[in-house]
Amino acid sequence: ADKICTTIAEMSMPGSGAKTWRAFLSVQASGSAEGVVNAIDRIGPGPWYDRLGRLFSSGRDKLIGYRPTDSDAAIKNDFPNESGVPNHTDGAPGCSGNTCPDNHDTLTGSGIDGKLYVSPTGEDPTCQGWTTAVGAANARPRVGHSWPRYPSTTMPCPTGRCNGNWISSLDESGCAPGVELVERGGPMDEFAIYTVGSGGGYGGFYCFALVP
């Protein structure tokens, strides 16, 4: 995942691949020789900026929350991709509501604190440490929302859902590859579709550089 971040960064802005990039993904002990790895501990102290130089967050204390508290207003509620384009309108400029791509689910494997998510039902939140692409009913990767599909700032999240939280909103339906960019109403495990994108996405994840 780190290599993917580096490759995409270089494609977007030649020279930026020389920075050290980290995927915002937590890993459970069974999927890493290092034991538990928390996403928040992987990304450095900040600050972080998007492709166009807008502030994403100045540091970890501002980063953790429903949305980063000090983000530039233009990106706070619709995180940009590697080209600086808001995710919700990527590929469909001028769209609105359900006519825009439904691509909000973003893999993190993390709780609202940026640390490894522990499922109250014992399901695997990290697809075996991000090493498997097999769909299964008991493997449900934890995702955040790059834009709030159903905004809700209720904290904590007693039901396991915290819609709109960029780090930890809900569980996707499975670990198999899959893309779903049309509004369907949430993860589709009830239809035995166990993919990383069934709830609106394509298995994307966040990338952070260790230096600005």
PDB file of N, CA and C in Angstrom, residues 1-12 16-17 19-25 42 82 205-209:
ATOM      1  N   ALA A   1       0.836  -1.201   0.000  1.00  0.00           N
ATOM      2  CA  ALA A   1       0.000   0.000   0.000  1.00  0.00           C
ATOM      3  C   ALA A   1       0.874   1.256   0.000  1.00  0.00           C
ATOM      4  N   ASP A   2       1.968   1.231   0.758  1.00  0.00           N
ATOM      5  CA  ASP A   2       2.874   2.385   0.768  1.00  0.00           C
ATOM      6  C   ASP A   2       3.456   2.621  -0.627  1.00  0.00           C
ATOM      7  N   LYS A   3       3.774   1.543  -1.297  1.00  0.00           N
ATOM      8  CA  LYS A   3       4.334   1.662  -2.642  1.00  0.00           C
ATOM      9  C   LYS A   3       3.312   2.250  -3.607  1.00  0.00           C
ATOM     10  N   ILE A   4       2.068   1.850  -3.463  1.00  0.00           N
ATOM     11  CA  ILE A   4       1.008   2.418  -4.299  1.00  0.00           C
ATOM     12  C   ILE A   4       0.907   3.913  -4.059  1.00  0.00           C
ATOM     13  N   CYS A   5       0.968   4.336  -2.796  1.00  0.00           N
ATOM     14  CA  CYS A   5       0.925   5.765  -2.477  1.00  0.00           C
ATOM     15  C   CYS A   5       2.071   6.501  -3.167  1.00  0.00           C
ATOM     16  N   THR A   6       3.276   5.934  -3.090  1.00  0.00           N
ATOM     17  CA  THR A   6       4.447   6.568  -3.695  1.00  0.00           C
ATOM     18  C   THR A   6       4.306   6.666  -5.202  1.00  0.00           C
ATOM     19  N   THR A   7       3.839   5.599  -5.819  1.00  0.00           N
ATOM     20  CA  THR A   7       3.676   5.572  -7.271  1.00  0.00           C
ATOM     21  C   THR A   7       2.658   6.598  -7.735  1.00  0.00           C
ATOM     22  N   ILE A   8       1.532   6.671  -7.045  1.00  0.00           N
ATOM     23  CA  ILE A   8       0.481   7.613  -7.426  1.00  0.00           C
ATOM     24  C   ILE A   8       0.942   9.052  -7.216  1.00  0.00           C
ATOM     25  N   ALA A   9       1.665   9.294  -6.126  1.00  0.00           N
ATOM     26  CA  ALA A   9       2.175  10.641  -5.867  1.00  0.00           C
ATOM     27  C   ALA A   9       3.101  11.094  -6.983  1.00  0.00           C
ATOM     28  N   GLU A  10       3.974  10.219  -7.423  1.00  0.00           N
ATOM     29  CA  GLU A  10       4.920  10.562  -8.486  1.00  0.00           C
ATOM     30  C   GLU A  10       4.194  10.811  -9.798  1.00  0.00           C
ATOM     31  N   MET A  11       3.163  10.029 -10.082  1.00  0.00           N
ATOM     32  CA  MET A  11       2.378  10.230 -11.297  1.00  0.00           C
ATOM     33  C   MET A  11       1.670  11.576 -11.270  1.00  0.00           C
ATOM     34  N   SER A  12       1.200  11.977 -10.097  1.00  0.00           N
ATOM     35  CA  SER A  12       0.453  13.220  -9.978  1.00  0.00           C
ATOM     36  C   SER A  12       1.361  14.444 -10.017  1.00  0.00           C
ATOM     37  N   SER A  16       7.545  14.157  -6.335  1.00  0.00           N
ATOM     38  CA  SER A  16       6.974  13.950  -5.003  1.00  0.00           C
ATOM     39  C   SER A  16       7.111  12.510  -4.529  1.00  0.00           C
ATOM     40  N   GLY A  17       7.409  11.607  -5.454  1.00  0.00           N
ATOM     41  CA  GLY A  17       7.632  10.222  -5.054  1.00  0.00           C
ATOM     42  C   GLY A  17       8.876  10.058  -4.207  1.00  0.00           C
ATOM     43  N   LYS A  19       9.461  11.654  -1.557  1.00  0.00           N
ATOM     44  CA  LYS A  19       9.047  11.717  -0.160  1.00  0.00           C
ATOM     45  C   LYS A  19       8.725  10.306   0.332  1.00  0.00           C
ATOM     46  N   THR A  20       8.701  10.137   1.627  1.00  0.00           N
ATOM     47  CA  THR A  20       8.283   8.863   2.200  1.00  0.00           C
ATOM     48  C   THR A  20       6.777   8.901   2.417  1.00  0.00           C
ATOM     49  N   TRP A  21       6.074   7.974   1.765  1.00  0.00           N
ATOM     50  CA  TRP A  21       4.624   7.939   1.824  1.00  0.00           C
ATOM     51  C   TRP A  21       4.146   6.767   2.655  1.00  0.00           C
ATOM     52  N   ARG A  22       3.048   6.979   3.365  1.00  0.00           N
ATOM     53  CA  ARG A  22       2.462   5.937   4.189  1.00  0.00           C
ATOM     54  C   ARG A  22       0.955   5.853   3.941  1.00  0.00           C
ATOM     55  N   ALA A  23       0.483   4.640   3.792  1.00  0.00           N
ATOM     56  CA  ALA A  23      -0.959   4.408   3.705  1.00  0.00           C
ATOM     57  C   ALA A  23      -1.552   4.462   5.105  1.00  0.00           C
ATOM     58  N   PHE A  24      -2.681   5.114   5.228  1.00  0.00           N
ATOM     59  CA  PHE A  24      -3.350   5.211   6.529  1.00  0.00           C
ATOM     60  C   PHE A  24      -4.146   3.933   6.759  1.00  0.00           C
ATOM     61  N   LEU A  25      -3.435   2.883   7.158  1.00  0.00           N
ATOM     62  CA  LEU A  25      -4.030   1.566   7.387  1.00  0.00           C
ATOM     63  C   LEU A  25      -3.491   0.985   8.684  1.00  0.00           C
ATOM     64  N   ARG A  42       1.749   5.801  11.859  1.00  0.00           N
ATOM     65  CA  ARG A  42       2.549   5.571  10.656  1.00  0.00           C
ATOM     66  C   ARG A  42       2.829   6.841   9.861  1.00  0.00           C
ATOM     67  N   GLU A  82      -5.572  12.394  -5.559  1.00  0.00           N
ATOM     68  CA  GLU A  82      -4.189  12.771  -5.834  1.00  0.00           C
ATOM     69  C   GLU A  82      -4.057  13.894  -6.854  1.00  0.00           C
ATOM     70  N   PHE A 205      -7.744   3.976  -0.303  1.00  0.00           N
ATOM     71  CA  PHE A 205      -7.245   4.276   1.032  1.00  0.00           C
ATOM     72  C   PHE A 205      -6.525   5.616   1.000  1.00  0.00           C
ATOM     73  N   TYR A 206      -6.310   6.184   2.184  1.00  0.00           N
ATOM     74  CA  TYR A 206      -5.676   7.494   2.294  1.00  0.00           C
ATOM     75  C   TYR A 206      -4.159   7.365   2.275  1.00  0.00           C
ATOM     76  N   CYS A 207      -3.486   8.360   1.711  1.00  0.00           N
ATOM     77  CA  CYS A 207      -2.022   8.400   1.651  1.00  0.00           C
ATOM     78  C   CYS A 207      -1.523   9.697   2.295  1.00  0.00           C
ATOM     79  N   PHE A 208      -0.513   9.566   3.132  1.00  0.00           N
ATOM     80  CA  PHE A 208       0.103  10.708   3.804  1.00  0.00           C
ATOM     81  C   PHE A 208       1.613  10.695   3.581  1.00  0.00           C
ATOM     82  N   ALA A 209       2.195  11.853   3.379  1.00  0.00           N
ATOM     83  CA  ALA A 209       3.643  11.978   3.304  1.00  0.00           C
ATOM     84  C   ALA A 209       4.196  12.319   4.694  1.00  0.00           C
TER      85      ALA A 209
END
